[in-house]
Amino acid sequence: MQDKLQELLDRLDANLEDFRKTWESSDKAKLIDGSREITAIKDAHYYLTESHGFEPEEIDYLLLFENPLQVVADKWLERTEDLSDFSFALDEVFDKRDALRDYERKEKPSVLEQLRKAPGPTPEPREKSAPAKEAR
């Protein structure tokens, strides 16, 4: 089993190296557009080579494929394409409000500060006029 496991790990490494070569020759826009797929491939490689404890039949099955990394990454990508779980992340953002302490906030400038930064002459403050007496 150790020989087959090593064969699988070597193939996964070679698959990742082939992907890296393709990515290195790609333009920036293609890389940005393919970032989800790239992440799925890298996550699959990490999980398979660092975390997963393989059963003998799993090794045999994955060795049937020229690119077992692609097979697993595609399945992982299918699972992550469902954005319905996104609502759970938003619930945490809104309920816990811990982002207020963990992320830089954009301060809303005062009206006076906005006027100072506005192009053109800054209006002079006006004196308050005395209230007009009501005519009887």
Short mmCIF file of C-alpha atoms in Angstrom, two decimals:
data_model
loop_
_atom_site.label_atom_id
_atom_site.label_comp_id
_atom_site.label_asym_id
_atom_site.label_seq_id
_atom_site.Cartn_x
_atom_site.Cartn_y
_atom_site.Cartn_z
CA MET A 1 0.00 0.00 0.00
CA GLN A 2 2.87 2.42 0.76
CA ASP A 3 4.14 2.14 -2.82
CA LYS A 4 0.72 2.96 -4.24
CA LEU A 5 0.24 5.81 -1.79
CA GLN A 6 3.59 7.26 -2.80
CA GLU A 7 2.66 6.86 -6.46
CA LEU A 8 -0.57 8.76 -5.83
CA LEU A 9 1.18 11.53 -3.88
CA ASP A 10 3.77 11.87 -6.64
CA ARG A 11 1.02 12.08 -9.25
CA LEU A 12 -0.83 14.74 -7.24
CA ASP A 13 2.38 16.78 -7.00
CA ALA A 14 2.97 16.39 -10.75
CA ASN A 15 -0.63 17.44 -11.45
CA LEU A 16 -0.18 20.56 -9.34
CA GLU A 17 3.10 21.36 -11.09
CA ASP A 18 1.38 21.09 -14.49
CA PHE A 19 -1.32 23.48 -13.30
CA ARG A 20 1.33 25.91 -12.02
CA LYS A 21 3.05 25.94 -15.40
CA THR A 22 -0.26 26.72 -17.08
CA TRP A 23 -0.99 29.49 -14.56
CA GLU A 24 2.46 31.02 -14.98
CA SER A 25 1.91 31.33 -18.72
CA SER A 26 -1.56 32.86 -18.32
CA ASP A 27 -2.35 36.54 -18.43
CA LYS A 28 -3.55 38.38 -15.34
CA ALA A 29 -7.19 38.61 -16.42
CA LYS A 30 -7.39 34.86 -17.00
CA LEU A 31 -5.86 34.21 -13.58
CA ILE A 32 -8.29 36.57 -11.88
CA ASP A 33 -11.26 35.01 -13.66
CA GLY A 34 -10.01 31.53 -12.78
CA SER A 35 -9.24 32.26 -9.14
CA ARG A 36 -12.03 30.02 -7.81
CA GLU A 37 -10.74 27.08 -9.85
CA ILE A 38 -7.16 27.77 -8.81
CA THR A 39 -8.20 27.87 -5.18
CA ALA A 40 -10.12 24.60 -5.52
CA ILE A 41 -7.07 22.90 -7.07
CA LYS A 42 -4.72 24.20 -4.39
CA ASP A 43 -7.14 23.29 -1.59
CA ALA A 44 -7.63 19.79 -3.00
CA HIS A 45 -3.88 19.26 -3.29
CA TYR A 46 -3.27 20.44 0.25
CA TYR A 47 -6.05 18.31 1.69
CA LEU A 48 -5.07 15.16 -0.20
CA THR A 49 -1.35 15.43 0.52
CA GLU A 50 -1.44 16.81 4.07
CA SER A 51 -4.70 15.88 5.80
CA HIS A 52 -6.53 12.94 4.26
CA GLY A 53 -5.90 9.44 5.56
CA PHE A 54 -6.37 7.24 2.49
CA GLU A 55 -8.06 3.87 2.49
CA PRO A 56 -6.50 1.36 0.05
CA GLU A 57 -9.56 1.40 -2.24
CA GLU A 58 -9.44 5.21 -2.41
CA ILE A 59 -5.83 5.08 -3.57
CA ASP A 60 -6.65 2.47 -6.21
CA TYR A 61 -9.60 4.52 -7.45
CA LEU A 62 -7.69 7.80 -7.75
CA LEU A 63 -4.80 6.06 -9.51
CA LEU A 64 -7.24 5.18 -12.31
CA PHE A 65 -7.08 8.83 -13.42
CA GLU A 66 -4.28 10.65 -15.20
CA ASN A 67 -5.16 13.76 -13.20
CA PRO A 68 -6.72 12.73 -9.87
CA LEU A 69 -6.16 16.25 -8.57
CA GLN A 70 -8.54 17.63 -11.22
CA VAL A 71 -11.15 14.98 -10.34
CA VAL A 72 -11.17 15.94 -6.66
CA ALA A 73 -10.85 19.69 -7.28
CA ASP A 74 -13.82 19.66 -9.65
CA LYS A 75 -15.99 17.95 -7.02
CA TRP A 76 -14.84 20.45 -4.39
CA LEU A 77 -15.59 23.34 -6.73
CA GLU A 78 -19.12 22.01 -7.30
CA ARG A 79 -19.73 22.11 -3.56
CA THR A 80 -18.36 25.62 -3.15
CA GLU A 81 -20.34 27.03 -6.07
CA ASP A 82 -23.52 26.85 -3.99
CA LEU A 83 -23.67 30.30 -2.46
CA SER A 84 -26.67 29.49 -0.26
CA ASP A 85 -24.32 29.09 2.71
CA PHE A 86 -23.21 32.67 2.15
CA SER A 87 -26.20 33.78 4.22
CA PHE A 88 -24.66 32.11 7.27
CA ALA A 89 -21.52 34.20 6.87
CA LEU A 90 -23.62 37.35 6.54
CA ASP A 91 -25.63 36.40 9.62
CA GLU A 92 -22.38 36.26 11.59
CA VAL A 93 -21.25 39.61 10.21
CA PHE A 94 -24.52 41.28 11.17
CA ASP A 95 -25.22 39.42 14.44
CA LYS A 96 -21.81 39.44 16.06
CA ARG A 97 -20.67 42.79 14.71
CA ASP A 98 -17.12 41.69 15.49
CA ALA A 99 -16.04 43.23 12.20
CA LEU A 100 -16.31 46.57 13.98
CA ARG A 101 -13.24 45.68 16.02
CA ASP A 102 -11.40 43.55 13.45
CA TYR A 103 -11.52 45.77 10.36
CA GLU A 104 -10.68 49.36 9.65
CA ARG A 105 -13.78 51.49 9.46
CA LYS A 106 -14.45 54.33 7.10
CA GLU A 107 -15.14 57.40 9.17
CA LYS A 108 -17.82 59.65 7.82
CA PRO A 109 -16.39 63.17 7.58
CA SER A 110 -18.32 66.00 9.15
CA VAL A 111 -20.16 68.50 6.96
CA LEU A 112 -17.58 71.15 7.89
CA GLU A 113 -14.74 68.81 6.83
CA GLN A 114 -16.52 68.10 3.53
CA LEU A 115 -16.84 71.84 2.88
CA ARG A 116 -13.17 72.41 3.63
CA LYS A 117 -12.15 69.74 1.13
CA ALA A 118 -14.59 70.86 -1.55
CA PRO A 119 -13.10 72.60 -4.60
CA GLY A 120 -13.60 76.35 -4.85
CA PRO A 121 -13.78 79.06 -2.24
CA THR A 122 -14.86 78.09 1.23
CA PRO A 123 -17.96 80.01 2.25
CA GLU A 124 -17.51 82.31 5.18
CA PRO A 125 -19.62 81.52 8.21
CA ARG A 126 -22.61 83.79 8.50
CA GLU A 127 -23.53 85.62 11.64
CA LYS A 128 -26.79 84.63 13.11
CA SER A 129 -29.34 87.35 12.60
CA ALA A 130 -31.45 88.50 15.49
CA PRO A 131 -34.94 87.06 15.39
CA ALA A 132 -37.36 89.40 13.76
CA LYS A 133 -40.01 90.84 16.01
CA GLU A 134 -43.49 89.90 15.07
CA ALA A 135 -45.61 92.72 13.88
CA ARG A 136 -48.83 93.13 15.78
#
